Short mmCIF file of C-alpha atoms in Angstrom, two decimals:
data_model
loop_
_atom_site.label_atom_id
_atom_site.label_comp_id
_atom_site.label_asym_id
_atom_site.label_seq_id
_atom_site.Cartn_x
_atom_site.Cartn_y
_atom_site.Cartn_z
CA MET A 1 30.50 -8.50 -28.32
CA ALA A 2 27.77 -9.20 -24.94
CA LEU A 3 28.37 -7.49 -22.31
CA MET A 4 30.31 -9.91 -19.83
CA LEU A 5 30.20 -13.49 -22.00
CA VAL A 6 30.33 -16.63 -20.55
CA LYS A 7 30.53 -19.57 -21.32
CA PHE A 8 27.86 -22.77 -20.38
CA ASP A 9 27.46 -26.30 -20.28
CA MET A 10 24.66 -28.08 -18.48
CA LYS A 11 26.23 -28.79 -15.08
CA LYS A 12 26.79 -25.37 -14.87
CA ARG A 13 23.23 -24.51 -16.29
CA VAL A 14 21.49 -26.42 -13.41
CA LYS A 15 24.50 -25.17 -11.02
CA LEU A 16 23.26 -21.81 -11.68
CA ALA A 17 19.95 -21.64 -11.62
CA GLN A 18 20.32 -24.01 -7.56
CA THR A 19 22.79 -20.97 -6.57
CA ILE A 20 20.22 -18.62 -8.17
CA TRP A 21 16.89 -20.15 -6.63
CA PHE A 22 18.50 -20.28 -3.24
CA LEU A 23 19.36 -16.43 -3.52
CA TYR A 24 15.58 -15.51 -4.34
CA TRP A 25 13.73 -17.36 -1.50
CA PHE A 26 16.61 -15.75 0.55
CA ALA A 27 15.51 -12.37 -0.96
CA VAL A 28 12.44 -13.05 -0.15
CA MET A 29 13.58 -13.19 3.77
CA ALA A 30 15.37 -9.89 3.09
CA GLY A 31 12.11 -8.33 1.66
CA VAL A 32 9.71 -9.44 4.74
CA LEU A 33 13.46 -8.28 6.30
CA VAL A 34 11.95 -4.80 4.60
CA PHE A 35 9.19 -5.02 5.47
CA SER A 36 9.34 -5.67 9.37
CA MET A 37 11.70 -3.03 9.32
CA GLY A 38 9.71 -0.26 8.23
CA LEU A 39 6.51 -1.86 10.10
CA PHE A 40 8.95 -0.62 13.10
CA PHE A 41 9.40 2.30 12.26
CA LYS A 42 5.79 3.58 11.79
CA ILE A 43 5.13 2.10 14.96
CA GLU A 44 8.31 3.84 16.70
CA LEU A 45 7.48 7.50 14.81
CA ARG A 46 3.23 6.87 15.59
CA LYS A 47 4.24 6.86 19.71
CA ARG A 48 5.58 9.75 19.55
CA SER A 49 3.46 11.59 16.44
CA GLU A 50 1.80 14.69 18.89
CA LEU A 51 5.59 15.63 18.71
CA MET A 52 5.56 16.02 15.38
CA ASP A 53 4.54 18.95 13.12
CA ASN A 54 3.65 16.81 10.59
CA ASN A 55 2.76 13.29 8.21
CA GLU A 56 5.39 13.90 5.98
CA SER A 57 8.42 11.83 8.66
CA HIS A 58 5.35 8.55 7.51
CA LEU A 59 7.05 8.23 3.69
CA LEU A 60 9.66 6.69 4.46
CA PRO A 61 8.64 3.82 6.31
CA ASN A 62 5.21 3.51 3.98
CA VAL A 63 7.44 3.24 1.09
CA LEU A 64 9.84 0.82 3.31
CA ILE A 65 6.88 -1.47 4.04
CA LEU A 66 5.56 -1.20 0.17
CA MET A 67 8.89 -2.21 -1.86
CA GLY A 68 9.38 -5.26 1.23
CA LEU A 69 5.71 -6.03 -0.36
CA ILE A 70 6.51 -6.00 -3.76
CA ALA A 71 10.11 -7.75 -2.94
CA CYS A 72 8.70 -10.61 -1.39
CA GLY A 73 6.99 -10.74 -4.53
CA VAL A 74 9.51 -10.80 -7.18
CA ASN A 75 11.50 -12.97 -4.82
CA ALA A 76 9.52 -15.56 -4.92
CA PHE A 77 8.83 -14.92 -8.63
CA GLY A 78 11.86 -15.52 -9.67
CA GLY A 79 12.31 -18.52 -7.80
CA LYS A 80 9.52 -19.73 -9.08
CA VAL A 81 11.37 -19.13 -12.64
CA CYS A 82 14.71 -20.71 -11.95
CA TYR A 83 13.25 -23.99 -9.98
CA ASP A 84 11.16 -23.72 -13.98
CA SER A 85 14.77 -23.52 -15.83
CA LEU A 86 15.21 -26.94 -14.66
CA ASP A 87 13.10 -27.91 -16.46
CA PRO A 88 13.26 -26.64 -20.83
CA SER A 89 9.02 -27.94 -20.78
CA LYS A 90 8.27 -26.11 -17.79
CA PHE A 91 10.90 -22.96 -18.24
CA ILE A 92 9.60 -22.01 -21.93
CA LYS A 93 5.88 -21.13 -20.89
CA TRP A 94 7.95 -18.14 -18.43
CA LYS A 95 10.23 -17.54 -21.68
CA PRO A 96 7.64 -14.80 -23.35
CA MET A 97 7.34 -12.53 -19.98
CA LEU A 98 10.99 -13.22 -18.75
CA LYS A 99 12.42 -9.61 -20.22
CA PRO A 100 9.23 -7.58 -19.14
CA PHE A 101 10.61 -9.04 -15.76
CA LEU A 102 14.00 -8.63 -15.90
CA MET A 103 13.42 -4.50 -17.25
CA PHE A 104 10.32 -5.08 -14.20
CA CYS A 105 13.67 -5.75 -11.50
CA VAL A 106 16.08 -3.33 -13.15
CA GLY A 107 13.65 -0.20 -12.71
CA PHE A 108 12.87 -1.73 -8.64
CA ASN A 109 16.43 -2.77 -8.63
CA GLY A 110 16.91 1.31 -9.05
CA LEU A 111 13.92 1.97 -5.93
CA LEU A 112 15.57 0.27 -3.74
CA PHE A 113 18.38 2.65 -3.93
CA VAL A 114 16.98 5.10 -3.97
CA THR A 115 14.50 4.41 -0.94
CA ALA A 116 18.39 3.95 1.04
CA LEU A 117 19.35 7.07 0.40
CA LEU A 118 16.60 8.42 1.50
CA CYS A 119 16.78 6.42 5.01
CA PHE A 120 19.77 9.05 5.01
CA VAL A 121 19.21 11.68 3.65
CA MET A 122 15.55 11.53 6.01
CA ARG A 123 16.65 12.58 9.25
CA ILE A 124 17.66 16.28 7.77
CA PRO A 125 13.56 17.27 7.40
CA LEU A 126 12.83 14.96 10.24
CA GLN A 127 15.47 18.39 12.70
CA PHE A 128 13.06 20.70 11.85
CA THR A 129 9.60 18.27 12.11
CA LEU A 130 10.70 17.58 15.31
CA ALA A 131 12.15 21.32 16.37
CA GLU A 132 8.06 23.17 15.27
CA GLY A 133 6.45 19.62 17.55
CA LEU A 134 8.08 20.41 19.91
CA LYS A 135 7.83 23.93 20.59
CA ASN A 136 4.19 23.52 20.41
CA GLY A 137 4.08 20.11 22.69
CA MET A 138 5.41 22.23 25.08
CA ARG A 139 3.42 24.81 24.49
CA PHE A 140 0.02 23.13 24.96
CA TYR A 141 1.46 21.48 28.26
CA LYS A 142 -0.67 23.35 30.40
CA ASP A 143 -3.75 22.62 28.87
CA THR A 144 -4.06 19.72 30.41
CA ASP A 145 -8.07 20.71 31.26
CA THR A 146 -8.57 20.76 27.30
CA PRO A 147 -9.85 18.50 25.07
CA GLY A 148 -7.38 17.10 22.03
CA ARG A 149 -4.17 18.79 23.70
CA CYS A 150 -5.44 17.14 27.66
CA TYR A 151 -2.09 14.17 26.52
CA MET A 152 0.25 16.21 25.72
CA LYS A 153 1.77 16.55 29.49
CA ARG A 154 1.83 12.74 29.72
CA THR A 155 3.49 12.24 26.49
CA LEU A 156 6.18 15.22 27.32
CA ASP A 157 7.17 14.37 30.85
CA LEU A 158 7.47 10.26 28.95
CA MET A 159 9.36 11.61 26.41
CA GLN A 160 11.98 12.88 29.18
CA MET A 161 12.07 10.72 30.93
CA GLU A 162 12.36 7.97 28.05
CA PHE A 163 15.60 10.34 26.33
CA ARG A 164 17.20 12.03 29.52
CA CYS A 165 16.13 15.04 28.00
CA CYS A 166 15.36 19.05 28.36
CA GLY A 167 13.19 20.87 26.46
CA ASN A 168 13.78 21.80 22.92
CA ASP A 169 17.56 22.20 22.51
CA HIS A 170 18.20 23.71 25.35
CA TYR A 171 16.37 23.18 29.26
CA ARG A 172 16.46 26.91 29.17
CA ASP A 173 14.45 26.56 26.59
CA TRP A 174 10.63 25.40 29.21
CA PHE A 175 12.03 29.35 31.06
CA GLU A 176 10.60 30.87 28.12
CA ILE A 177 6.77 29.38 28.57
CA GLN A 178 4.64 29.25 31.12
CA TRP A 179 4.13 25.31 31.79
CA VAL A 180 1.77 25.70 34.64
CA SER A 181 -1.80 25.98 34.37
CA ASN A 182 -4.05 28.94 34.99
CA ARG A 183 -6.00 26.20 37.66
CA TYR A 184 -2.93 25.88 39.52
CA LEU A 185 -1.92 29.89 40.06
CA ASP A 186 -3.08 31.78 43.01
CA PHE A 187 -4.06 35.21 41.31
CA SER A 188 -4.79 36.89 44.51
CA ALA A 189 -0.62 35.93 45.58
CA LYS A 190 1.74 38.41 45.42
CA GLU A 191 4.38 36.70 43.81
CA VAL A 192 2.26 34.94 40.79
CA LYS A 193 0.31 38.77 39.99
CA ASP A 194 4.23 40.27 40.07
CA ARG A 195 5.44 37.28 37.71
CA ILE A 196 2.44 37.89 35.25
CA GLY A 197 2.63 41.62 35.54
CA SER A 198 6.46 41.48 34.47
CA ASN A 199 5.51 39.53 30.90
CA VAL A 200 3.90 41.20 28.04
CA ASP A 201 2.15 38.33 27.14
CA GLY A 202 1.18 38.28 30.17
CA GLN A 203 2.11 34.55 30.62
CA TYR A 204 3.39 33.02 34.06
CA LEU A 205 7.10 32.35 33.67
CA MET A 206 9.60 31.04 36.09
CA ASP A 207 13.27 29.80 36.03
CA GLY A 208 11.16 26.44 36.91
CA VAL A 209 11.28 22.89 34.91
CA PRO A 210 8.79 19.53 34.82
CA PHE A 211 10.15 17.47 37.42
CA SER A 212 10.25 14.75 34.52
CA CYS A 213 13.25 17.03 33.73
CA CYS A 214 15.13 14.69 36.92
CA ASN A 215 18.52 13.44 36.87
CA PRO A 216 17.66 11.10 39.25
CA SER A 217 21.46 9.67 39.37
CA SER A 218 22.34 13.08 41.07
CA PRO A 219 23.05 12.37 44.54
CA ARG A 220 21.46 16.01 45.21
CA PRO A 221 17.06 16.63 45.61
CA CYS A 222 16.33 17.44 42.43
CA ILE A 223 16.27 20.80 41.81
CA GLN A 224 13.61 22.57 39.53
CA GLY A 225 12.36 25.79 41.19
CA GLN A 226 14.10 28.70 40.97
CA MET A 227 16.89 27.66 39.06
CA THR A 228 19.07 30.53 38.67
CA ASN A 229 18.34 31.97 41.98
CA ASN A 230 21.13 31.14 44.18
CA THR A 231 20.15 32.28 47.52
CA ALA A 232 16.84 30.12 47.68
CA HIS A 233 19.15 27.34 47.61
CA TYR A 234 21.52 26.33 50.51
CA SER A 235 25.25 26.07 48.91
CA TYR A 236 24.41 25.83 45.49
CA ASP A 237 25.48 27.72 42.52
CA HIS A 238 23.93 27.22 39.44
CA TYR A 239 27.19 28.47 36.93
CA THR A 240 29.40 26.37 39.15
CA GLU A 241 27.68 23.75 40.43
CA GLU A 242 26.57 20.65 38.24
CA LEU A 243 22.47 21.59 37.82
CA ASN A 244 20.73 17.57 38.48
CA VAL A 245 18.01 18.26 35.11
CA TRP A 246 19.19 16.67 31.80
CA LYS A 247 21.12 19.44 30.10
CA ARG A 248 20.65 18.01 26.60
CA GLY A 249 17.82 18.67 24.49
CA CYS A 250 14.86 16.54 23.80
CA ARG A 251 15.19 16.83 19.61
CA GLU A 252 18.56 16.66 19.24
CA ALA A 253 18.11 13.13 21.68
CA MET A 254 15.52 12.57 19.37
CA VAL A 255 17.13 12.87 16.12
CA SER A 256 19.63 10.92 17.71
CA TYR A 257 17.20 8.00 18.05
CA TYR A 258 15.96 8.01 14.99
CA GLY A 259 18.67 9.03 12.90
CA GLY A 260 20.35 5.82 13.93
CA MET A 261 17.55 3.42 13.53
CA MET A 262 16.79 5.28 10.07
CA ASN A 263 20.63 5.09 9.50
CA THR A 264 20.85 0.75 10.33
CA ILE A 265 17.76 0.81 7.79
CA GLY A 266 19.36 2.28 5.45
CA ALA A 267 22.84 0.21 5.82
CA LEU A 268 20.23 -3.21 5.59
CA VAL A 269 18.75 -2.41 2.66
CA LEU A 270 21.81 -1.30 0.48
CA LEU A 271 22.65 -5.05 1.20
CA VAL A 272 19.27 -6.05 0.06
CA THR A 273 19.74 -4.21 -3.67
CA MET A 274 22.69 -5.89 -3.44
CA LEU A 275 21.60 -8.94 -2.95
CA GLU A 276 18.38 -8.10 -5.39
CA ILE A 277 21.19 -7.08 -7.95
CA ALA A 278 22.93 -9.89 -7.73
CA VAL A 279 20.22 -12.60 -8.10
CA THR A 280 18.60 -10.09 -11.55
CA ILE A 281 22.08 -10.62 -13.43
CA GLY A 282 21.98 -14.95 -12.34
CA LEU A 283 18.50 -14.24 -13.46
CA GLN A 284 19.65 -13.15 -16.89
CA TYR A 285 22.84 -15.88 -17.46
CA ILE A 286 19.74 -18.25 -16.54
CA ASN A 287 17.86 -16.48 -19.62
CA SER A 288 19.78 -15.65 -22.03
CA SER A 289 22.18 -18.66 -21.61
CA LEU A 290 18.78 -21.28 -21.93
CA SER A 291 18.16 -18.61 -24.93
CA SER A 292 21.01 -19.74 -26.94
CA LEU A 293 21.14 -22.84 -26.30
CA VAL A 294 23.73 -24.45 -29.90
CA ASN A 295 21.29 -26.90 -30.60
CA PRO A 296 17.76 -25.97 -28.83
CA GLU A 297 16.15 -29.71 -29.58
CA ASP A 298 19.18 -31.13 -26.74
CA PRO A 299 18.97 -29.24 -23.38
CA GLU A 300 22.39 -30.87 -22.88
CA SER A 301 23.97 -28.39 -25.36
CA GLU A 302 26.15 -26.10 -24.50
CA SER A 303 25.44 -22.59 -24.34
CA GLU A 304 26.00 -18.98 -24.17
CA GLY A 305 25.05 -15.88 -21.64
CA TRP A 306 25.22 -13.00 -21.31
CA ILE A 307 23.80 -9.74 -18.92
CA LEU A 308 23.65 -7.52 -22.27
CA GLU A 309 23.21 -8.81 -25.84
CA LYS A 310 25.33 -5.91 -26.63
CA THR A 311 27.49 -3.44 -25.50
CA VAL A 312 26.99 -0.56 -22.90
CA GLY A 313 26.54 1.73 -25.59
CA GLU A 314 24.99 -0.60 -28.83
CA THR A 315 22.39 -1.06 -26.24
CA PHE A 316 21.66 2.36 -24.51
CA THR A 317 21.87 3.71 -29.13
CA ASP A 318 18.97 0.50 -29.48
CA ILE A 319 17.17 2.48 -26.24
CA MET A 320 17.54 5.67 -27.53
CA ALA A 321 16.78 4.76 -30.72
CA ASN A 322 13.15 3.18 -29.93
CA MET A 323 12.05 5.48 -27.67
CA LYS A 324 12.51 7.91 -30.71
CA ALA A 325 10.51 5.07 -32.71
CA MET A 326 7.60 5.85 -30.68
CA SER A 327 7.40 9.42 -30.12
CA LYS A 328 7.11 9.46 -34.01
CA GLY A 329 4.56 6.70 -33.54
CA GLY A 330 2.17 8.93 -31.11
CA LYS A 331 2.75 12.00 -33.51
CA VAL A 332 1.30 9.72 -37.07
CA GLU A 333 -1.29 8.27 -34.96
CA GLU A 334 -2.50 12.46 -33.83
CA GLU A 335 -1.77 13.17 -37.06
CA ALA A 336 -3.96 11.51 -38.61
CA GLU A 337 -6.50 11.86 -35.87
CA ALA A 338 -6.66 15.26 -36.58
CA GLY A 339 -7.07 14.54 -40.19
CA VAL A 340 -10.50 12.45 -39.45
CA ALA A 341 -11.79 14.81 -37.28
CA THR A 342 -11.03 17.41 -39.99
CA VAL A 343 -12.08 15.43 -43.37
CA SER A 344 -15.70 14.35 -40.87
#
């Protein structure tokens, strides 16, 4: 018994072919959308690649770009087949390759679904990548004269202003590292000597943050130095007063930004997957309905279409039997080759 059997006449077959043809070209545009989203996401990641600890973060956009390109090719081919199915003389040339093509489409739809899931789960490794990347970036903030690191100050400043954030997890992260270059420190000054001497690593640590942490919306001029010293500023108590620097950590801000982007892309890829499944089922109905014409000599005769020629259980049993047969065939060939080698 065929799965989801449907009876067709000439009029129904033509209407189905025209509908699936239209959906296939709509799916081509969906493939372009997936490709474009992957390209956009890759560009966004490359803008701040210095703040990411590895290149694995580019896996997802690369997969999206590849799947988008494949979708365009697969759907263009499917649209051509649907168009030619209206003319039996043209359709006959596609008939031998339709079964392998439909099997490829099923596999492709599965990969597309996995890609959509990746969009949702890649948020987790992104958090660790950003945490380590931001930590290293902050450590290199002061190295404006070091080749390969001289760009880091500008990158971090622009990022903190754009995302309205400060530090890795909190603005106090800047208190734990030396972010002012030795080039701008007066080592003859007592304050500098005391600060460096009081630190086991010989670093110049202070309770201050870069200017890019300042919130321009604050009515009070930015207090970015001696932030924990209440006596250094008039009418100021850092325990109770609303600080005029961004309190949100940059890792949280960037994960929120990229995570939101990935969730949106994942939802769109799921919609594209549903569209791909629909056109694959439609093409299977076209193929099966044209293969089961009551009178193959008469294109206008009635026919039946199905998704699977047998039930799901019977189809699965046939697949397993074919796989076992192929496996036995391979073993027989290996034994035959071993026998020939022994004789020689």
